[in-house]
Amino acid sequence: MAKAKSSARVLLAASEIYPLIKTGGLADIVGSLPGALARVGVECSVIVPGYPTVLKGLTKPKTLTKWKELSGGPAKLLSGVTADGVNLIALDAPHLFGFEGNPYQDKNGVDYPENPQRFSVFSKVAAQLVMGELGTPAFNVLHAHDWQAGLACAYLKAAGSTVRSAFTIHNLAFQGNFDKAIFKSLDLPESYFSESGLEYWDKVSFMKAGLVYADHITTVSPTYALEIQSDEGGMGFGGLLKSRSAELSGILNGLDTDVWNPETDSEIEVSFSAKSVAGKNKCKAALQKQLGLRRSAKGLLFCVISRLTTQKGLDLVPDMVDYIVSQDGQLALLGSGDSAIEQAFLFAAERHPTEVSVTIGYDEKLAHKLQAGSDVIIIPSRFEPCGLTQLCAMRYGTIPLVGRTGGLADTVIDASPMALAKGCATGVHIHPINGHMLYSGLAKVFALYKDKKLWAKLRKNALTTDVGWDSSAAKYRELYETLTA
Ligand code: ADP
């Protein structure tokens, strides 16, 4: 039953939205949260930079505002609806966003020097929009996401606006810290460049702007909300976040369970569900065939779908390959990132061509096939704000082997003796993250797999875990209403 309409009128501001522009989990969340909010009675719009793929995804766009000159060129604010029914507003400024590819970095992984200009302009426009200055009625909540939208909270405060703001940290490791010389161009009061403002070690920090000036801060899991209030997890902002602990909460990300649905997924060989899981074996066989792996129904097929970084602990996995293969296991990897990690995986695949498949790159379709056809996903993250791939994995009955941190700790129930006795385990935790513990975790997975009944139970638990948005969307509604009360 649809919920009564909320009094909150929310503008989400973010730099990515699935499926139009995506580098990671942020896009998934911004793409699926509006629908989830609508189901709990909250109407929202989303503002994103007008990258070419975003502009193409807007049906019948209406021009809200035009600028002859906005930070170096003409610009328009366009409003329309996406194929998924999201009310989308795009800042069409070709001189800032009119390029294809990764929105933040060039092909060599180097940040674009124009990023501070791009995202300060974007944030300023978001703040003006939410205050009702750019061709729409005012909203009463701004929900800004990550450093790219952090300054919007500062612009609202500087304008003395009554619009309330929430700022969500999707990953504290990406902070948007820039040379202080850019401060002048931001058009904010001088006093904002201070320790109690957005200054961070003599730099301007867009992330800190969100952390200081938002009325409420959320992050994407309760455990990460605690971890970031420490020196170790706070990445320079631990003290600040601790000082704001009364206005800081963790709300778990949900999964778009229509995009990730093994019963209807057109990318996978055969559909399956918790009730009828046989199709998963056919997906495994099809995956092995597609990737040129030895056809083996019995051995465990592990997968990795990830940015290849030390955050994700993936530097530890290449050394485990020989062990996995020695246990009749196989590994299929999809990802890109640190070239040393890429090379280590490619070398492993060269040594075991029929047992290890490595695809360097980004491929949504293959990601679905891997989730459907694998037995286990390896996510040994050193820190993980929420993580989505473990949620996708559980939805497809693939057992997550995860670092016990952040959202991984909150969403995967470790196969501890107690959880096994209670019959509620959904995966395996490792802690702390190092090669030894990863090896032990893999050994535990192989041991669990030997007990076919136990493995079937684990799989069933994973398949029936609620990984959708409903309870988190209700928490966001509550937050917006508290902010506007
Ligand atoms: P991140 O820290 O990268 O945001 P998450 O687990 O939160 O990690 O989200 C990653 C998202 O990106 C998931 O939807 C995952 O399926 C997807 N993904 C990651 N790497 C790839 C890839 N190489 N190809 C396709 N999808 C990928």
Short mmCIF file of C-alpha atoms and ligand atoms in Angstrom, two decimals:
data_model
loop_
_atom_site.label_atom_id
_atom_site.label_comp_id
_atom_site.label_asym_id
_atom_site.label_seq_id
_atom_site.Cartn_x
_atom_site.Cartn_y
_atom_site.Cartn_z
CA MET A 1 0.00 0.00 0.00
CA ALA A 2 1.38 3.44 -0.91
CA LYS A 3 2.30 5.59 2.07
CA ALA A 4 0.66 8.97 2.71
CA LYS A 5 2.48 11.73 0.92
CA SER A 6 5.35 13.23 2.86
CA SER A 7 5.65 16.97 3.41
CA ALA A 8 9.31 16.75 2.41
CA ARG A 9 10.15 17.97 -1.09
CA VAL A 10 13.62 16.69 -1.76
CA LEU A 11 16.30 17.51 -4.29
CA LEU A 12 19.08 14.94 -4.56
CA ALA A 13 22.35 16.40 -5.88
CA ALA A 14 24.96 13.97 -7.16
CA SER A 15 27.54 13.53 -9.87
CA GLU A 16 26.38 10.10 -11.08
CA ILE A 17 23.11 8.34 -11.77
CA TYR A 18 22.66 4.77 -13.03
CA PRO A 19 22.23 3.91 -15.87
CA LEU A 20 23.23 7.23 -17.45
CA ILE A 21 26.62 7.86 -15.84
CA LYS A 22 28.31 5.47 -13.43
CA THR A 23 31.73 4.82 -11.96
CA GLY A 24 30.57 2.93 -8.87
CA GLY A 25 27.97 2.36 -6.19
CA LEU A 26 27.07 6.08 -5.91
CA ALA A 27 25.36 5.88 -9.31
CA ASP A 28 23.38 2.79 -8.32
CA ILE A 29 22.09 4.53 -5.22
CA VAL A 30 21.15 7.79 -6.92
CA GLY A 31 19.42 5.79 -9.67
CA SER A 32 17.35 3.63 -7.37
CA LEU A 33 16.68 5.86 -4.33
CA PRO A 34 14.09 8.10 -6.07
CA GLY A 35 11.85 5.11 -6.89
CA ALA A 36 12.28 3.74 -3.39
CA LEU A 37 11.40 7.14 -1.89
CA ALA A 38 8.32 7.41 -4.11
CA ARG A 39 7.14 4.07 -2.72
CA VAL A 40 7.26 5.50 0.80
CA GLY A 41 5.49 8.71 -0.22
CA VAL A 42 8.46 11.05 -0.77
CA GLU A 43 8.68 12.87 -4.07
CA CYS A 44 12.10 13.92 -5.19
CA SER A 45 14.02 15.26 -8.14
CA VAL A 46 17.67 14.67 -8.92
CA ILE A 47 20.19 17.17 -10.27
CA VAL A 48 23.27 15.83 -12.05
CA PRO A 49 25.89 17.33 -14.38
CA GLY A 50 24.79 17.22 -18.01
CA TYR A 51 27.23 14.70 -19.44
CA PRO A 52 26.36 13.62 -23.02
CA THR A 53 24.91 10.30 -21.82
CA VAL A 54 22.77 12.15 -19.26
CA LEU A 55 21.39 14.57 -21.84
CA LYS A 56 20.56 11.65 -24.16
CA GLY A 57 18.67 9.97 -21.32
CA LEU A 58 16.32 12.91 -20.73
CA THR A 59 12.99 12.58 -22.52
CA LYS A 60 11.30 15.77 -23.70
CA PRO A 61 13.55 18.09 -21.70
CA LYS A 62 12.17 21.46 -20.68
CA THR A 63 14.51 24.42 -20.21
CA LEU A 64 14.22 25.82 -16.70
CA THR A 65 16.93 28.48 -16.95
CA LYS A 66 19.53 29.71 -19.42
CA TRP A 67 22.84 31.43 -18.75
CA LYS A 68 24.71 33.34 -21.44
CA GLU A 69 27.82 32.76 -19.41
CA LEU A 70 28.32 30.35 -16.54
CA SER A 71 31.94 29.97 -15.53
CA GLY A 72 33.33 30.23 -19.04
CA GLY A 73 30.51 29.34 -21.41
CA PRO A 74 26.77 29.29 -22.05
CA ALA A 75 24.66 26.85 -20.06
CA LYS A 76 21.10 25.63 -19.55
CA LEU A 77 19.26 23.84 -16.81
CA LEU A 78 17.10 21.10 -18.33
CA SER A 79 14.35 19.16 -16.65
CA GLY A 80 12.83 15.89 -17.81
CA VAL A 81 12.06 12.34 -16.88
CA THR A 82 14.33 9.33 -17.42
CA ALA A 83 13.24 5.97 -18.82
CA ASP A 84 13.12 4.77 -15.19
CA GLY A 85 10.69 7.54 -14.27
CA VAL A 86 13.16 9.67 -12.32
CA ASN A 87 12.55 13.46 -12.35
CA LEU A 88 15.94 14.53 -13.56
CA ILE A 89 17.42 18.01 -13.83
CA ALA A 90 20.67 18.31 -15.77
CA LEU A 91 23.14 21.15 -15.87
CA ASP A 92 23.87 21.33 -19.57
CA ALA A 93 27.16 23.23 -19.68
CA PRO A 94 29.18 21.77 -22.56
CA HIS A 95 32.37 23.62 -21.58
CA LEU A 96 32.23 21.88 -18.18
CA PHE A 97 30.58 18.52 -18.81
CA GLY A 98 30.44 17.96 -22.55
CA PHE A 99 32.87 15.06 -22.69
CA GLU A 100 32.55 11.27 -22.77
CA GLY A 101 34.22 8.74 -20.51
CA ASN A 102 35.12 8.85 -16.83
CA PRO A 103 33.71 12.05 -15.34
CA TYR A 104 36.66 12.72 -13.02
CA GLN A 105 39.84 11.30 -14.55
CA ASP A 106 41.61 10.94 -17.86
CA LYS A 107 42.58 7.60 -19.39
CA ASN A 108 45.71 7.44 -17.24
CA GLY A 109 43.73 7.79 -14.03
CA VAL A 110 44.82 11.41 -13.50
CA ASP A 111 42.20 13.79 -12.09
CA TYR A 112 41.12 16.56 -14.46
CA PRO A 113 42.47 19.93 -13.32
CA GLU A 114 39.05 21.50 -14.03
CA ASN A 115 37.29 19.35 -11.41
CA PRO A 116 37.10 22.06 -8.71
CA GLN A 117 35.56 24.50 -11.17
CA ARG A 118 33.13 21.87 -12.52
CA PHE A 119 31.82 20.71 -9.19
CA SER A 120 31.73 24.10 -7.49
CA VAL A 121 29.57 25.44 -10.32
CA PHE A 122 27.41 22.30 -10.17
CA SER A 123 26.99 22.69 -6.40
CA LYS A 124 26.15 26.36 -6.62
CA VAL A 125 23.47 25.68 -9.22
CA ALA A 126 22.08 22.87 -7.04
CA ALA A 127 21.82 25.27 -4.09
CA GLN A 128 20.08 27.93 -6.20
CA LEU A 129 17.70 25.35 -7.60
CA VAL A 130 16.73 23.99 -4.20
CA MET A 131 16.01 27.53 -3.01
CA GLY A 132 13.58 28.02 -5.90
CA GLU A 133 15.71 30.52 -7.84
CA LEU A 134 16.01 28.59 -11.11
CA GLY A 135 12.59 28.01 -12.58
CA THR A 136 11.06 25.47 -10.19
CA PRO A 137 9.27 25.96 -6.87
CA ALA A 138 11.62 25.70 -3.88
CA PHE A 139 12.32 22.31 -2.32
CA ASN A 140 12.58 22.01 1.44
CA VAL A 141 15.42 19.45 1.66
CA LEU A 142 18.69 19.26 -0.20
CA HIS A 143 20.23 15.78 -0.09
CA ALA A 144 23.79 16.15 -1.38
CA HIS A 145 25.99 13.16 -2.13
CA ASP A 146 29.78 12.94 -1.80
CA TRP A 147 32.40 15.64 -2.32
CA GLN A 148 31.17 16.61 -5.78
CA ALA A 149 28.00 18.05 -4.21
CA GLY A 150 29.44 18.99 -0.79
CA LEU A 151 29.74 22.71 -1.52
CA ALA A 152 25.98 22.93 -2.12
CA CYS A 153 25.53 22.70 1.67
CA ALA A 154 27.95 25.62 2.12
CA TYR A 155 26.17 27.74 -0.49
CA LEU A 156 22.83 27.15 1.27
CA LYS A 157 24.25 28.26 4.62
CA ALA A 158 26.00 31.24 3.08
CA ALA A 159 22.67 32.33 1.54
CA GLY A 160 21.00 32.11 4.97
CA SER A 161 18.46 29.74 3.46
CA THR A 162 15.84 27.92 5.50
CA VAL A 163 16.14 24.85 3.24
CA ARG A 164 17.56 22.00 5.33
CA SER A 165 20.38 19.83 4.06
CA ALA A 166 21.55 16.26 4.45
CA PHE A 167 24.95 15.17 3.17
CA THR A 168 25.70 11.51 2.47
CA ILE A 169 29.22 10.13 2.55
CA HIS A 170 29.53 7.28 0.08
CA ASN A 171 33.29 6.98 0.49
CA LEU A 172 35.41 9.17 2.75
CA ALA A 173 38.52 8.27 0.78
CA PHE A 174 37.48 10.59 -2.05
CA GLN A 175 37.53 14.06 -0.51
CA GLY A 176 37.82 16.64 -3.27
CA ASN A 177 40.71 18.56 -1.66
CA PHE A 178 42.13 21.33 -3.85
CA ASP A 179 44.68 24.11 -3.79
CA LYS A 180 43.47 27.04 -1.70
CA ALA A 181 43.94 29.37 -4.67
CA ILE A 182 40.53 28.25 -5.94
CA PHE A 183 38.75 29.58 -2.83
CA LYS A 184 38.34 33.06 -4.35
CA SER A 185 36.48 31.65 -7.32
CA LEU A 186 33.95 29.92 -5.06
CA ASP A 187 32.26 33.18 -4.10
CA LEU A 188 31.78 32.20 -0.46
CA PRO A 189 32.32 34.44 2.61
CA GLU A 190 36.02 34.81 3.57
CA SER A 191 35.24 33.28 6.98
CA TYR A 192 34.42 29.95 5.31
CA PHE A 193 38.11 29.40 4.59
CA SER A 194 38.98 28.50 8.17
CA GLU A 195 39.49 25.45 10.32
CA SER A 196 35.86 25.59 11.39
CA GLY A 197 34.87 25.89 7.73
CA LEU A 198 36.02 24.11 4.63
CA GLU A 199 39.76 24.58 5.06
CA TYR A 200 41.62 21.31 5.39
CA TRP A 201 45.37 21.57 6.01
CA ASP A 202 45.59 24.78 3.98
CA LYS A 203 43.53 23.32 1.17
CA VAL A 204 39.90 23.69 0.20
CA SER A 205 37.98 20.48 0.89
CA PHE A 206 34.65 19.98 -0.87
CA MET A 207 33.96 16.93 1.31
CA LYS A 208 34.56 18.99 4.43
CA ALA A 209 32.09 21.59 3.15
CA GLY A 210 29.42 18.89 3.30
CA LEU A 211 30.58 17.63 6.69
CA VAL A 212 30.59 21.10 8.27
CA TYR A 213 27.64 22.86 6.66
CA ALA A 214 25.04 20.09 6.24
CA ASP A 215 22.35 19.99 8.91
CA HIS A 216 22.63 16.22 9.03
CA ILE A 217 25.27 13.78 7.80
CA THR A 218 24.51 10.24 6.81
CA THR A 219 26.68 7.49 5.57
CA VAL A 220 25.75 4.24 3.95
CA SER A 221 25.94 1.76 6.80
CA PRO A 222 25.71 1.93 10.60
CA THR A 223 29.13 0.31 11.09
CA TYR A 224 30.84 2.74 8.72
CA ALA A 225 29.12 5.59 10.62
CA LEU A 226 31.00 4.42 13.73
CA GLU A 227 34.28 3.63 11.96
CA ILE A 228 34.61 7.12 10.48
CA GLN A 229 34.46 8.72 13.92
CA SER A 230 37.93 7.38 14.67
CA ASP A 231 41.43 8.51 13.67
CA GLU A 232 41.94 5.40 11.59
CA GLY A 233 38.60 5.28 9.77
CA GLY A 234 38.06 9.05 9.66
CA MET A 235 40.77 9.68 7.06
CA GLY A 236 41.54 13.07 8.56
CA PHE A 237 37.93 13.87 9.48
CA GLY A 238 37.54 11.53 12.48
CA GLY A 239 37.56 14.35 15.04
CA LEU A 240 35.14 16.49 13.06
CA LEU A 241 32.77 13.56 12.55
CA LYS A 242 32.93 12.67 16.23
CA SER A 243 32.07 16.23 17.12
CA ARG A 244 28.98 15.89 14.91
CA SER A 245 27.98 12.43 16.11
CA ALA A 246 24.56 13.70 17.25
CA GLU A 247 23.81 14.60 13.63
CA LEU A 248 25.44 11.58 12.03
CA SER A 249 23.68 8.34 11.18
CA GLY A 250 24.19 5.26 9.05
CA ILE A 251 21.45 4.18 6.64
CA LEU A 252 22.18 1.06 4.62
CA ASN A 253 22.10 1.19 0.87
CA GLY A 254 19.51 -0.93 -0.85
CA LEU A 255 19.65 -2.70 -4.15
CA ASP A 256 17.42 -2.07 -7.13
CA THR A 257 15.76 -5.47 -6.97
CA ASP A 258 14.26 -5.00 -10.44
CA VAL A 259 17.66 -4.50 -12.06
CA TRP A 260 19.09 -7.37 -9.99
CA ASN A 261 16.48 -10.10 -10.14
CA PRO A 262 17.46 -13.69 -11.02
CA GLU A 263 13.86 -14.46 -11.92
CA THR A 264 13.65 -11.84 -14.68
CA ASP A 265 17.26 -10.96 -15.58
CA SER A 266 17.55 -11.01 -19.38
CA GLU A 267 21.36 -11.11 -19.19
CA ILE A 268 21.52 -14.55 -17.61
CA GLU A 269 21.27 -17.97 -19.25
CA VAL A 270 18.41 -19.40 -17.18
CA SER A 271 16.30 -17.71 -14.53
CA PHE A 272 16.18 -19.07 -10.99
CA SER A 273 14.91 -18.17 -7.53
CA ALA A 274 15.13 -19.27 -3.90
CA LYS A 275 12.32 -21.76 -4.59
CA SER A 276 13.85 -23.18 -7.73
CA VAL A 277 17.61 -22.80 -7.75
CA ALA A 278 18.49 -25.38 -10.43
CA GLY A 279 18.87 -22.70 -13.10
CA LYS A 280 21.92 -21.37 -11.27
CA ASN A 281 23.92 -24.45 -12.29
CA LYS A 282 23.07 -23.77 -15.93
CA CYS A 283 24.22 -20.18 -15.50
CA LYS A 284 27.50 -21.54 -14.12
CA ALA A 285 27.98 -23.84 -17.10
CA ALA A 286 27.18 -21.01 -19.53
CA LEU A 287 29.61 -18.70 -17.76
CA GLN A 288 32.41 -21.28 -17.85
CA LYS A 289 31.79 -21.73 -21.55
CA GLN A 290 31.73 -18.01 -22.29
CA LEU A 291 34.95 -17.38 -20.34
CA GLY A 292 36.80 -20.41 -21.73
CA LEU A 293 37.00 -22.08 -18.35
CA ARG A 294 37.01 -25.87 -17.90
CA ARG A 295 33.45 -27.13 -17.57
CA SER A 296 33.16 -28.21 -13.98
CA ALA A 297 29.89 -28.42 -12.11
CA LYS A 298 31.52 -29.64 -8.91
CA GLY A 299 34.38 -27.25 -8.21
CA LEU A 300 33.67 -23.88 -6.60
CA LEU A 301 33.63 -20.95 -9.00
CA PHE A 302 34.76 -17.74 -7.29
CA CYS A 303 34.27 -14.31 -8.78
CA VAL A 304 35.50 -10.76 -8.26
CA ILE A 305 33.61 -7.74 -9.70
CA SER A 306 35.32 -4.62 -8.53
CA ARG A 307 37.56 -1.66 -8.81
CA LEU A 308 40.99 -3.26 -8.43
CA THR A 309 42.38 -1.31 -5.49
CA THR A 310 43.98 -1.89 -2.13
CA GLN A 311 40.79 -0.51 -0.50
CA LYS A 312 39.04 -3.57 -1.86
CA GLY A 313 41.87 -5.84 -0.60
CA LEU A 314 42.33 -7.22 -4.08
CA ASP A 315 46.11 -7.00 -3.92
CA LEU A 316 45.83 -10.08 -1.67
CA VAL A 317 43.86 -12.26 -4.05
CA PRO A 318 46.42 -13.12 -6.79
CA ASP A 319 48.52 -14.97 -4.21
CA MET A 320 45.50 -17.14 -3.37
CA VAL A 321 44.95 -18.34 -6.92
CA ASP A 322 47.22 -21.39 -6.68
CA TYR A 323 45.44 -22.47 -3.51
CA ILE A 324 41.99 -22.00 -5.10
CA VAL A 325 43.03 -24.05 -8.12
CA SER A 326 44.59 -26.75 -5.93
CA GLN A 327 41.16 -27.23 -4.32
CA ASP A 328 39.51 -27.72 -7.72
CA GLY A 329 38.26 -24.12 -7.59
CA GLN A 330 38.17 -21.54 -10.35
CA LEU A 331 38.27 -17.74 -10.41
CA ALA A 332 36.57 -15.31 -12.77
CA LEU A 333 37.48 -11.66 -12.39
CA LEU A 334 35.97 -8.51 -13.88
CA GLY A 335 37.46 -5.16 -12.97
CA SER A 336 40.04 -2.51 -13.55
CA GLY A 337 42.20 -0.25 -11.46
CA ASP A 338 45.75 -0.37 -10.09
CA SER A 339 47.95 -1.64 -12.88
CA ALA A 340 50.07 -3.78 -10.51
CA ILE A 341 46.93 -5.61 -9.37
CA GLU A 342 45.70 -5.98 -12.94
CA GLN A 343 49.07 -7.44 -13.95
CA ALA A 344 49.10 -9.88 -11.03
CA PHE A 345 45.70 -11.24 -12.04
CA LEU A 346 46.65 -11.44 -15.71
CA PHE A 347 49.75 -13.39 -14.73
CA ALA A 348 47.62 -15.80 -12.68
CA ALA A 349 45.32 -16.34 -15.67
CA GLU A 350 48.32 -17.04 -17.87
CA ARG A 351 49.46 -19.73 -15.46
CA HIS A 352 45.99 -21.32 -15.20
CA PRO A 353 44.25 -20.59 -18.49
CA THR A 354 41.42 -23.09 -17.98
CA GLU A 355 40.85 -22.23 -14.32
CA VAL A 356 41.23 -18.46 -14.13
CA SER A 357 39.55 -15.86 -16.33
CA VAL A 358 40.47 -12.19 -16.09
CA THR A 359 38.49 -9.47 -17.85
CA ILE A 360 40.02 -6.05 -17.41
CA GLY A 361 37.37 -3.42 -17.98
CA TYR A 362 33.86 -2.45 -17.12
CA ASP A 363 30.97 -4.60 -18.32
CA GLU A 364 27.50 -4.44 -16.75
CA LYS A 365 26.23 -7.48 -18.66
CA LEU A 366 29.12 -9.66 -17.62
CA ALA A 367 28.66 -8.50 -14.03
CA HIS A 368 25.15 -9.99 -14.07
CA LYS A 369 26.39 -13.25 -15.62
CA LEU A 370 29.15 -13.52 -13.02
CA GLN A 371 26.75 -12.94 -10.13
CA ALA A 372 24.37 -15.57 -11.52
CA GLY A 373 26.95 -18.21 -12.43
CA SER A 374 29.43 -18.02 -9.56
CA ASP A 375 29.30 -19.85 -6.25
CA VAL A 376 31.24 -17.32 -4.18
CA ILE A 377 32.19 -13.65 -4.51
CA ILE A 378 35.42 -12.47 -2.90
CA ILE A 379 35.31 -8.97 -1.33
CA PRO A 380 38.21 -8.69 1.14
CA SER A 381 37.84 -4.92 1.58
CA ARG A 382 40.04 -3.11 4.09
CA PHE A 383 37.19 -0.64 4.47
CA GLU A 384 33.82 -0.60 2.76
CA PRO A 385 31.24 2.14 3.38
CA CYS A 386 28.41 -0.17 2.28
CA GLY A 387 29.30 -2.24 -0.76
CA LEU A 388 26.75 -3.33 -3.31
CA THR A 389 28.30 -6.39 -4.89
CA GLN A 390 27.68 -8.51 -1.80
CA LEU A 391 24.00 -7.51 -1.98
CA CYS A 392 23.79 -8.43 -5.68
CA ALA A 393 25.59 -11.67 -4.87
CA MET A 394 23.15 -12.69 -2.15
CA ARG A 395 20.24 -11.86 -4.42
CA TYR A 396 21.73 -14.40 -6.88
CA GLY A 397 22.56 -17.05 -4.26
CA THR A 398 26.29 -16.36 -4.51
CA ILE A 399 28.01 -16.59 -1.14
CA PRO A 400 30.00 -13.49 -0.13
CA LEU A 401 33.45 -13.93 1.41
CA VAL A 402 33.99 -10.48 2.89
CA GLY A 403 36.19 -8.33 5.08
CA ARG A 404 34.38 -7.64 8.36
CA THR A 405 34.13 -3.89 7.93
CA GLY A 406 31.51 -1.21 7.26
CA GLY A 407 28.50 -2.31 5.29
CA LEU A 408 29.96 -5.75 4.62
CA ALA A 409 29.81 -6.45 8.35
CA ASP A 410 26.26 -5.10 8.49
CA THR A 411 24.82 -7.04 5.57
CA VAL A 412 26.54 -10.44 5.57
CA ILE A 413 26.01 -12.85 8.48
CA ASP A 414 29.22 -14.75 9.15
CA ALA A 415 29.06 -18.54 9.24
CA SER A 416 30.20 -18.55 12.88
CA PRO A 417 29.38 -21.62 14.98
CA MET A 418 26.48 -19.72 16.53
CA ALA A 419 25.03 -18.54 13.19
CA LEU A 420 25.42 -22.03 11.75
CA ALA A 421 23.62 -23.50 14.77
CA LYS A 422 20.83 -20.96 14.34
CA GLY A 423 20.77 -21.55 10.58
CA CYS A 424 21.02 -17.87 9.66
CA ALA A 425 24.50 -17.51 8.11
CA THR A 426 24.75 -15.93 4.66
CA GLY A 427 28.51 -15.73 4.08
CA VAL A 428 31.98 -15.73 5.59
CA HIS A 429 33.78 -12.84 7.32
CA ILE A 430 37.50 -12.36 7.56
CA HIS A 431 39.22 -10.02 10.00
CA PRO A 432 41.76 -8.50 10.05
CA ILE A 433 42.46 -8.21 6.34
CA ASN A 434 45.72 -9.88 5.41
CA GLY A 435 46.88 -12.79 3.29
CA HIS A 436 46.77 -15.22 6.18
CA MET A 437 43.17 -14.42 7.08
CA LEU A 438 42.09 -14.50 3.44
CA TYR A 439 43.63 -17.92 3.09
CA SER A 440 41.76 -19.07 6.24
CA GLY A 441 38.54 -17.60 4.87
CA LEU A 442 38.93 -19.50 1.61
CA ALA A 443 39.70 -22.70 3.52
CA LYS A 444 36.53 -22.15 5.52
CA VAL A 445 34.51 -21.72 2.33
CA PHE A 446 35.89 -24.98 0.90
CA ALA A 447 35.08 -26.75 4.19
CA LEU A 448 31.50 -25.44 4.24
CA TYR A 449 31.06 -26.47 0.62
CA LYS A 450 31.93 -30.07 1.45
CA ASP A 451 28.72 -30.29 3.49
CA LYS A 452 26.15 -30.14 0.69
CA LYS A 453 23.19 -29.65 3.00
CA LEU A 454 24.88 -26.83 4.83
CA TRP A 455 25.89 -25.16 1.57
CA ALA A 456 22.33 -25.38 0.25
CA LYS A 457 21.12 -23.72 3.45
CA LEU A 458 23.69 -20.92 3.15
CA ARG A 459 22.62 -20.36 -0.43
CA LYS A 460 18.96 -20.32 0.49
CA ASN A 461 19.61 -17.85 3.30
CA ALA A 462 21.49 -15.60 0.90
CA LEU A 463 18.73 -15.84 -1.72
CA THR A 464 16.05 -14.91 0.80
CA THR A 465 17.95 -12.02 2.45
CA ASP A 466 16.09 -8.74 2.04
CA VAL A 467 18.54 -6.56 0.11
CA GLY A 468 15.98 -4.06 -1.20
CA TRP A 469 15.34 -0.45 -0.31
CA ASP A 470 12.12 -0.53 1.70
CA SER A 471 13.39 -0.16 5.25
CA SER A 472 16.16 2.29 4.31
CA ALA A 473 13.80 4.44 2.24
CA ALA A 474 11.54 4.69 5.28
CA LYS A 475 14.56 5.85 7.32
CA TYR A 476 15.35 8.57 4.79
CA ARG A 477 11.74 9.71 4.91
CA GLU A 478 11.96 9.92 8.67
CA LEU A 479 15.19 11.89 8.41
CA TYR A 480 13.77 14.38 5.88
CA GLU A 481 10.68 14.88 8.04
CA THR A 482 12.74 15.41 11.17
CA LEU A 483 14.83 17.96 9.32
CA THR A 484 11.79 19.89 8.10
CA ALA A 485 9.71 19.61 11.27
P1 ADP B 1 32.40 1.08 -5.17
O1 ADP B 1 33.28 1.33 -3.99
O2 ADP B 1 33.22 0.86 -6.41
O3 ADP B 1 31.31 2.08 -5.35
P2 ADP B 1 30.25 -0.81 -4.65
O4 ADP B 1 30.27 -2.25 -4.31
O5 ADP B 1 29.52 0.09 -3.73
O6 ADP B 1 31.75 -0.34 -4.86
O7 ADP B 1 29.58 -0.61 -6.08
C1 ADP B 1 30.19 -1.07 -7.23
C2 ADP B 1 29.16 -1.13 -8.34
O8 ADP B 1 29.86 -1.11 -9.58
C3 ADP B 1 28.34 -2.39 -8.34
O9 ADP B 1 27.10 -2.14 -8.96
C4 ADP B 1 29.18 -3.36 -9.22
O10 ADP B 1 28.41 -4.36 -9.81
C5 ADP B 1 29.70 -2.39 -10.24
N1 ADP B 1 31.01 -2.74 -10.81
C6 ADP B 1 32.23 -2.62 -10.22
N2 ADP B 1 33.19 -2.97 -11.09
C7 ADP B 1 32.57 -3.31 -12.24
C8 ADP B 1 33.03 -3.75 -13.54
N3 ADP B 1 34.32 -3.89 -13.79
N4 ADP B 1 32.11 -4.01 -14.49
C9 ADP B 1 30.79 -3.86 -14.22
N5 ADP B 1 30.29 -3.44 -13.03
C10 ADP B 1 31.18 -3.17 -12.06
#
